[in-house]
mmCIF file of C-alpha atoms and ligand atoms in Angstrom:
data_model
loop_
_atom_site.group_PDB
_atom_site.id
_atom_site.type_symbol
_atom_site.label_atom_id
_atom_site.label_comp_id
_atom_site.label_asym_id
_atom_site.label_seq_id
_atom_site.Cartn_x
_atom_site.Cartn_y
_atom_site.Cartn_z
ATOM 1 C CA MET A 1334 114.643 67.941 118.593
ATOM 2 C CA GLN A 1335 111.371 67.455 117.069
ATOM 3 C CA THR A 1336 110.732 69.298 113.795
ATOM 4 C CA SER A 1337 107.194 70.452 113.460
ATOM 5 C CA PHE A 1338 105.743 71.025 109.880
ATOM 6 C CA PRO A 1339 103.069 73.858 109.264
ATOM 7 C CA THR A 1340 99.482 72.487 108.813
ATOM 8 C CA THR A 1341 98.100 73.113 105.360
ATOM 9 C CA CYS A 1342 94.929 74.947 104.438
ATOM 10 C CA TRP A 1343 93.192 74.378 101.101
ATOM 11 C CA LEU A 1344 91.092 77.103 99.165
ATOM 12 C CA VAL A 1345 89.232 74.872 96.799
ATOM 13 C CA PHE A 1346 86.838 76.500 94.267
ATOM 14 C CA GLN A 1347 84.401 74.956 91.824
ATOM 15 C CA ASN A 1348 83.469 77.995 89.635
ATOM 16 C CA ASP A 1349 82.464 80.810 91.864
ATOM 17 C CA HIS A 1350 81.922 78.634 94.964
ATOM 18 C CA LEU A 1351 84.318 77.995 97.695
ATOM 19 C CA LEU A 1352 84.646 74.571 99.471
ATOM 20 C CA PHE A 1353 84.115 74.246 103.111
ATOM 21 C CA ILE A 1354 83.940 71.469 105.569
ATOM 22 C CA LYS A 1355 80.388 71.294 107.210
ATOM 23 C CA HIS A 1356 80.244 71.134 110.909
ATOM 24 C CA LYS A 1357 76.931 70.801 113.061
ATOM 25 C CA THR A 1358 76.971 74.632 113.717
ATOM 26 C CA HIS A 1359 79.669 76.143 111.605
ATOM 27 C CA PHE A 1360 82.045 75.718 108.643
ATOM 28 C CA THR A 1361 85.788 75.640 108.395
ATOM 29 C CA LEU A 1362 88.255 75.457 105.500
ATOM 30 C CA PRO A 1363 89.880 71.980 104.777
ATOM 31 C CA THR A 1364 93.129 71.398 106.068
ATOM 32 C CA THR A 1365 93.963 68.307 104.105
ATOM 33 C CA GLN A 1366 93.318 67.433 100.449
ATOM 34 C CA ASN A 1367 92.131 63.935 101.591
ATOM 35 C CA ASN A 1368 88.859 62.795 99.958
ATOM 36 C CA MET A 1369 88.840 65.752 97.808
ATOM 37 C CA PRO A 1370 87.746 65.225 94.084
ATOM 38 C CA THR A 1371 90.710 65.470 91.605
ATOM 39 C CA PHE A 1372 92.087 68.917 90.964
ATOM 40 C CA LEU A 1373 92.313 70.568 87.702
ATOM 41 C CA ARG A 1374 94.922 72.936 89.094
ATOM 42 C CA GLU A 1375 96.675 73.235 92.223
ATOM 43 C CA ILE A 1376 99.067 76.369 93.227
ATOM 44 C CA GLN A 1377 100.856 76.982 96.506
ATOM 45 C CA LEU A 1378 99.893 80.506 97.893
ATOM 46 C CA GLY A 1379 102.482 80.700 100.574
ATOM 47 C CA MET A 1380 102.197 80.742 104.521
ATOM 48 C CA PHE A 1381 99.205 82.324 106.158
ATOM 49 C CA ASN A 1382 98.157 82.250 109.735
ATOM 50 C CA ASP A 1383 100.991 79.744 110.329
ATOM 51 C CA GLN A 1384 99.601 77.583 107.744
ATOM 52 C CA LEU A 1385 100.853 76.531 104.221
ATOM 53 C CA CYS A 1386 97.930 77.748 101.931
ATOM 54 C CA TYR A 1387 97.080 76.330 98.548
ATOM 55 C CA CYS A 1388 94.327 77.220 96.117
ATOM 56 C CA ALA A 1389 92.936 74.440 93.692
ATOM 57 C CA GLU A 1390 89.986 74.035 91.370
ATOM 58 C CA ILE A 1391 87.570 71.051 90.944
ATOM 59 C CA ALA A 1392 85.647 70.228 87.774
ATOM 60 C CA SER A 1393 82.093 71.930 87.477
ATOM 61 C CA ASP A 1394 80.607 68.535 87.562
ATOM 62 C CA ALA A 1395 82.684 67.006 90.390
ATOM 63 C CA SER A 1396 80.600 65.211 93.075
ATOM 64 C CA LEU A 1397 81.648 65.864 96.655
ATOM 65 C CA PRO A 1398 81.741 63.637 99.831
ATOM 66 C CA VAL A 1399 78.990 64.255 102.278
ATOM 67 C CA GLN A 1400 81.314 66.257 104.727
ATOM 68 C CA TYR A 1401 81.872 69.113 102.168
ATOM 69 C CA GLU A 1402 79.731 72.078 101.050
ATOM 70 C CA LEU A 1403 80.401 74.524 98.238
ATOM 71 C CA ILE A 1404 79.225 78.230 99.067
ATOM 72 C CA PRO A 1405 79.190 81.123 96.786
ATOM 73 C CA LEU A 1406 82.197 83.056 97.228
ATOM 74 C CA ARG A 1407 80.370 86.325 98.414
ATOM 75 C CA LYS A 1408 78.476 84.405 101.004
ATOM 76 C CA SER A 1409 81.656 82.670 102.239
ATOM 77 C CA PHE A 1410 83.220 85.969 103.370
ATOM 78 C CA GLU A 1411 80.540 86.028 105.880
ATOM 79 C CA LEU A 1412 81.452 82.501 107.340
ATOM 80 C CA LEU A 1413 85.279 83.407 107.579
ATOM 81 C CA GLU A 1414 87.035 85.610 110.087
ATOM 82 C CA PRO A 1415 87.971 88.899 108.315
ATOM 83 C CA ILE A 1416 91.744 88.196 108.254
ATOM 84 C CA TRP A 1417 91.146 85.368 105.691
ATOM 85 C CA TYR A 1418 89.560 88.131 103.194
ATOM 86 C CA SER A 1419 92.746 88.933 101.284
ATOM 87 C CA LEU A 1420 93.979 85.383 101.020
ATOM 88 C CA VAL A 1421 90.523 84.052 99.701
ATOM 89 C CA VAL A 1422 90.496 86.926 97.192
ATOM 90 C CA LYS A 1423 94.141 86.141 96.030
ATOM 91 C CA ALA A 1424 93.143 82.375 95.743
ATOM 92 C CA TYR A 1425 90.152 83.092 93.647
ATOM 93 C CA SER A 1426 92.279 85.530 91.522
ATOM 94 C CA VAL A 1427 95.207 83.259 90.928
ATOM 95 C CA ILE A 1428 92.916 80.213 90.152
ATOM 96 C CA ASN A 1429 91.141 82.299 87.418
ATOM 97 C CA TRP A 1430 94.557 83.622 86.152
ATOM 98 C CA ASP A 1431 95.876 80.300 85.923
ATOM 99 C CA LYS A 1432 92.735 78.804 84.004
ATOM 100 C CA ASN A 1433 92.490 81.898 81.663
ATOM 101 C CA HIS A 1434 96.007 81.953 80.571
ATOM 102 C CA GLN A 1435 97.048 78.307 79.685
ATOM 103 C CA TYR A 1436 97.711 79.773 76.068
ATOM 104 C CA CYS A 1437 99.679 82.746 74.899
ATOM 105 C CA GLY A 1438 97.390 85.640 73.978
ATOM 106 C CA ARG A 1439 100.128 86.675 71.399
ATOM 107 C CA CYS A 1440 101.115 83.613 69.410
ATOM 108 C CA GLY A 1441 98.853 80.835 70.776
ATOM 109 C CA HIS A 1442 101.605 78.584 72.351
ATOM 110 C CA ILE A 1443 101.013 76.723 75.598
ATOM 111 C CA THR A 1444 102.240 78.909 78.562
ATOM 112 C CA SER A 1445 103.895 77.326 81.710
ATOM 113 C CA HIS A 1446 103.613 78.285 85.278
ATOM 114 C CA GLN A 1447 106.839 79.658 86.731
ATOM 115 C CA SER A 1448 107.600 78.029 90.060
ATOM 116 C CA HIS A 1449 107.452 80.315 93.106
ATOM 117 C CA ILE A 1450 106.142 83.523 91.033
ATOM 118 C CA PHE A 1451 102.797 84.105 89.912
ATOM 119 C CA GLU A 1452 103.730 84.367 86.274
ATOM 120 C CA ARG A 1453 102.654 82.321 83.172
ATOM 121 C CA LEU A 1454 105.316 82.393 80.533
ATOM 122 C CA CYS A 1455 105.098 81.749 76.831
ATOM 123 C CA GLU A 1456 108.615 80.303 76.066
ATOM 124 C CA HIS A 1457 107.773 80.373 72.419
ATOM 125 C CA CYS A 1458 107.414 84.297 72.152
ATOM 126 C CA GLY A 1459 108.531 85.274 75.640
ATOM 127 C CA LEU A 1460 105.150 87.042 76.658
ATOM 128 C CA ALA A 1461 104.382 86.852 80.585
ATOM 129 C CA VAL A 1462 101.179 87.048 82.136
ATOM 130 C CA TYR A 1463 100.376 87.856 85.645
ATOM 131 C CA PRO A 1464 97.124 87.926 87.750
ATOM 132 C CA ARG A 1465 94.944 90.651 86.589
ATOM 133 C CA ILE A 1466 94.131 93.597 88.903
ATOM 134 C CA SER A 1467 91.774 96.034 87.635
ATOM 135 C CA PRO A 1468 91.942 99.547 89.483
ATOM 136 C CA SER A 1469 88.394 101.109 90.033
ATOM 137 C CA VAL A 1470 87.354 104.330 91.994
ATOM 138 C CA ILE A 1471 84.500 104.703 94.415
ATOM 139 C CA VAL A 1472 83.582 107.888 95.952
ATOM 140 C CA LEU A 1473 81.313 109.316 98.792
ATOM 141 C CA ILE A 1474 80.020 112.879 97.642
ATOM 142 C CA GLN A 1475 78.894 115.028 100.245
ATOM 143 C CA LYS A 1476 76.797 118.160 100.174
ATOM 144 C CA GLY A 1477 76.417 119.606 103.562
ATOM 145 C CA ASP A 1478 74.509 116.977 105.759
ATOM 146 C CA GLU A 1479 73.618 114.966 102.353
ATOM 147 C CA LEU A 1480 75.129 112.307 100.696
ATOM 148 C CA LEU A 1481 74.865 111.096 97.160
ATOM 149 C CA MET A 1482 73.692 107.619 96.908
ATOM 150 C CA ALA A 1483 72.782 105.907 93.771
ATOM 151 C CA ARG A 1484 71.411 102.285 92.459
ATOM 152 C CA SER A 1485 72.676 100.237 89.584
ATOM 153 C CA PRO A 1486 70.148 97.926 87.959
ATOM 154 C CA HIS A 1487 72.007 94.864 89.209
ATOM 155 C CA PHE A 1488 71.983 95.920 92.979
ATOM 156 C CA THR A 1489 69.869 94.090 95.272
ATOM 157 C CA LYS A 1490 66.526 95.424 95.694
ATOM 158 C CA GLY A 1491 66.370 98.516 98.019
ATOM 159 C CA VAL A 1492 70.179 98.899 98.281
ATOM 160 C CA TYR A 1493 71.687 102.048 97.392
ATOM 161 C CA GLY A 1494 75.578 102.490 96.968
ATOM 162 C CA LEU A 1495 78.094 105.121 95.951
ATOM 163 C CA ILE A 1496 79.392 106.407 92.508
ATOM 164 C CA ALA A 1497 81.957 103.862 91.389
ATOM 165 C CA GLY A 1498 83.824 102.684 88.137
ATOM 166 C CA PHE A 1499 86.949 101.348 86.530
ATOM 167 C CA VAL A 1500 90.034 103.548 85.864
ATOM 168 C CA GLU A 1501 90.457 103.677 82.083
ATOM 169 C CA ALA A 1502 93.936 103.232 80.265
ATOM 170 C CA GLY A 1503 95.917 106.520 80.620
ATOM 171 C CA GLU A 1504 93.762 108.154 83.336
ATOM 172 C CA SER A 1505 95.127 109.090 86.812
ATOM 173 C CA ILE A 1506 92.812 107.952 89.583
ATOM 174 C CA GLU A 1507 91.769 111.467 90.139
ATOM 175 C CA GLU A 1508 90.840 111.912 86.384
ATOM 176 C CA ALA A 1509 88.856 108.619 86.642
ATOM 177 C CA ILE A 1510 86.649 109.945 89.551
ATOM 178 C CA HIS A 1511 85.862 113.242 88.036
ATOM 179 C CA ARG A 1512 84.911 111.431 84.892
ATOM 180 C CA GLU A 1513 82.951 108.686 86.436
ATOM 181 C CA VAL A 1514 80.969 111.296 88.582
ATOM 182 C CA ARG A 1515 80.300 113.626 85.449
ATOM 183 C CA GLU A 1516 79.034 110.559 83.358
ATOM 184 C CA GLU A 1517 76.949 108.918 85.947
ATOM 185 C CA VAL A 1518 75.383 111.884 87.683
ATOM 186 C CA ASN A 1519 76.486 115.049 85.743
ATOM 187 C CA ILE A 1520 77.961 116.857 88.474
ATOM 188 C CA ASN A 1521 81.255 118.477 89.339
ATOM 189 C CA ILE A 1522 83.028 117.611 92.597
ATOM 190 C CA GLN A 1523 86.058 119.117 94.637
ATOM 191 C CA ASN A 1524 88.379 118.416 97.788
ATOM 192 C CA LEU A 1525 89.132 114.744 96.879
ATOM 193 C CA HIS A 1526 90.607 112.754 99.783
ATOM 194 C CA TYR A 1527 91.882 109.394 99.943
ATOM 195 C CA PHE A 1528 90.015 107.085 102.144
ATOM 196 C CA GLY A 1529 91.283 103.488 101.948
ATOM 197 C CA SER A 1530 91.270 100.565 99.328
ATOM 198 C CA GLN A 1531 89.978 97.230 99.068
ATOM 199 C CA PRO A 1532 90.496 94.182 96.770
ATOM 200 C CA TRP A 1533 87.087 93.059 95.288
ATOM 201 C CA PRO A 1534 87.141 89.750 93.442
ATOM 202 C CA PHE A 1535 83.967 90.510 91.326
ATOM 203 C CA PRO A 1536 85.754 90.356 88.967
ATOM 204 C CA ASP A 1537 89.194 91.256 89.943
ATOM 205 C CA SER A 1538 88.895 94.987 91.093
ATOM 206 C CA LEU A 1539 91.223 97.022 93.555
ATOM 207 C CA MET A 1540 88.608 99.633 94.905
ATOM 208 C CA ILE A 1541 90.022 102.724 95.653
ATOM 209 C CA GLY A 1542 88.120 105.003 97.828
ATOM 210 C CA PHE A 1543 87.941 108.728 98.218
ATOM 211 C CA THR A 1544 85.634 111.329 99.891
ATOM 212 C CA ALA A 1545 84.642 114.542 97.931
ATOM 213 C CA GLU A 1546 82.314 117.561 98.183
ATOM 214 C CA TYR A 1547 79.703 118.668 95.713
ATOM 215 C CA ALA A 1548 80.959 121.622 93.618
ATOM 216 C CA SER A 1549 78.380 122.317 90.893
ATOM 217 C CA GLY A 1550 75.890 121.065 88.252
ATOM 218 C CA GLU A 1551 72.520 119.604 88.464
ATOM 219 C CA LEU A 1552 72.022 115.865 89.171
ATOM 220 C CA MET A 1553 71.054 113.968 85.938
ATOM 221 C CA ILE A 1554 71.524 110.298 85.795
ATOM 222 C CA ASP A 1555 72.883 108.332 82.943
ATOM 223 C CA ASN A 1556 70.265 105.511 82.721
ATOM 224 C CA ASN A 1557 72.704 102.972 81.082
ATOM 225 C CA GLU A 1558 74.657 102.766 84.337
ATOM 226 C CA ILE A 1559 72.324 103.996 87.117
ATOM 227 C CA GLU A 1560 68.548 103.774 87.784
ATOM 228 C CA GLU A 1561 68.122 106.058 90.502
ATOM 229 C CA ALA A 1562 70.270 108.717 92.459
ATOM 230 C CA GLY A 1563 69.494 111.297 94.995
ATOM 231 C CA TRP A 1564 70.651 113.346 97.957
ATOM 232 C CA TYR A 1565 69.957 111.735 101.192
ATOM 233 C CA ARG A 1566 70.536 113.207 104.794
ATOM 234 C CA TYR A 1567 72.836 111.264 107.070
ATOM 235 C CA ASP A 1568 70.151 110.304 109.363
ATOM 236 C CA ASN A 1569 67.747 109.098 106.804
ATOM 237 C CA LEU A 1570 69.437 107.026 104.450
ATOM 238 C CA PRO A 1571 68.019 104.181 102.158
ATOM 239 C CA GLY A 1572 69.457 100.568 102.286
ATOM 240 C CA ARG A 1573 72.918 100.407 101.867
ATOM 241 C CA PRO A 1574 75.717 97.673 101.489
ATOM 242 C CA SER A 1575 76.956 95.884 104.691
ATOM 243 C CA SER A 1576 80.005 97.478 105.891
ATOM 244 C CA ASN A 1577 81.783 94.446 107.172
ATOM 245 C CA ILE A 1578 83.394 93.591 103.825
ATOM 246 C CA SER A 1579 82.485 96.597 101.365
ATOM 247 C CA ILE A 1580 84.446 99.814 101.379
ATOM 248 C CA ALA A 1581 81.120 101.323 100.167
ATOM 249 C CA GLY A 1582 79.526 100.446 103.475
ATOM 250 C CA LYS A 1583 82.578 101.736 105.256
ATOM 251 C CA LEU A 1584 82.585 105.096 103.566
ATOM 252 C CA ILE A 1585 78.914 105.439 104.275
ATOM 253 C CA ASN A 1586 79.489 104.548 108.084
ATOM 254 C CA TYR A 1587 82.444 107.226 108.142
ATOM 255 C CA PHE A 1588 80.041 109.975 107.062
ATOM 256 C CA ILE A 1589 77.199 109.079 109.356
ATOM 257 C CA GLU A 1590 79.672 108.915 112.265
ATOM 258 C CA LYS A 1591 81.241 112.173 111.333
ATOM 259 C CA LYS A 1592 77.860 113.837 111.125
ATOM 260 C CA GLN A 1593 76.798 112.492 114.394
ATOM 261 C CA GLN A 1594 79.784 113.763 116.182
ATOM 262 C CA GLN A 1595 79.187 117.017 114.802
ATOM 263 C CA TYR A 1596 75.708 117.274 116.146
ATOM 264 C CA HIS A 1597 75.766 115.438 119.249
HETATM 265 ZN ZN1 ZN B 2346 103.641 83.427 72.890
#
């Protein structure tokens, strides 16, 4: 009987870029490490899609054979089937965790990667460090047929999103949502309902999405975080994030579809 070995898959990063093999009309992920520049680090991620997957990092100045192309991580999600999204986010998170925790943050001694688990351990003082996940909240606020949309200064020109922010230490997710909304746009909300979640690797968020209704208060923006915010009718919305990867886009589409069903 012939034993079949799984094929491999390589998620190789150079800073914020992911390495692809360039074909005439499309890009694919490498299935071998042949011809790759030397890896600075290499970590096994596990089986995915019948392939044994690894993540690795190459030096910032490594030069590449002609068949390879480095693509910004955000753009690379458009080139991959959606099933790859979680694994690529995990690979990016694991590579950055490994790079950023070579030394113990408590005693300064070198740490080592424990095999088969994502743990870097300082054998001198016992501190263990794991890939960081930062919970953040995002909320769609509805007022009748209108939706609150806001622009942060770092958004692409013309694109509006939803109110979002990191959960602070000691807060519940619900408390974080109420606080963020009050801080950023000065209103109170009610009827929070969980919508869904999404890992977001810029830098290491787990976005937790909710819907809510306006309760009280007058819209007033915090200029440090937001440059513009307003109520927009479901059939007259400004530019918005694409829905195929962002939970903001999915929340907004959900609102539009709900309103369309209500009126048609
Ligand atoms: Zn230590």
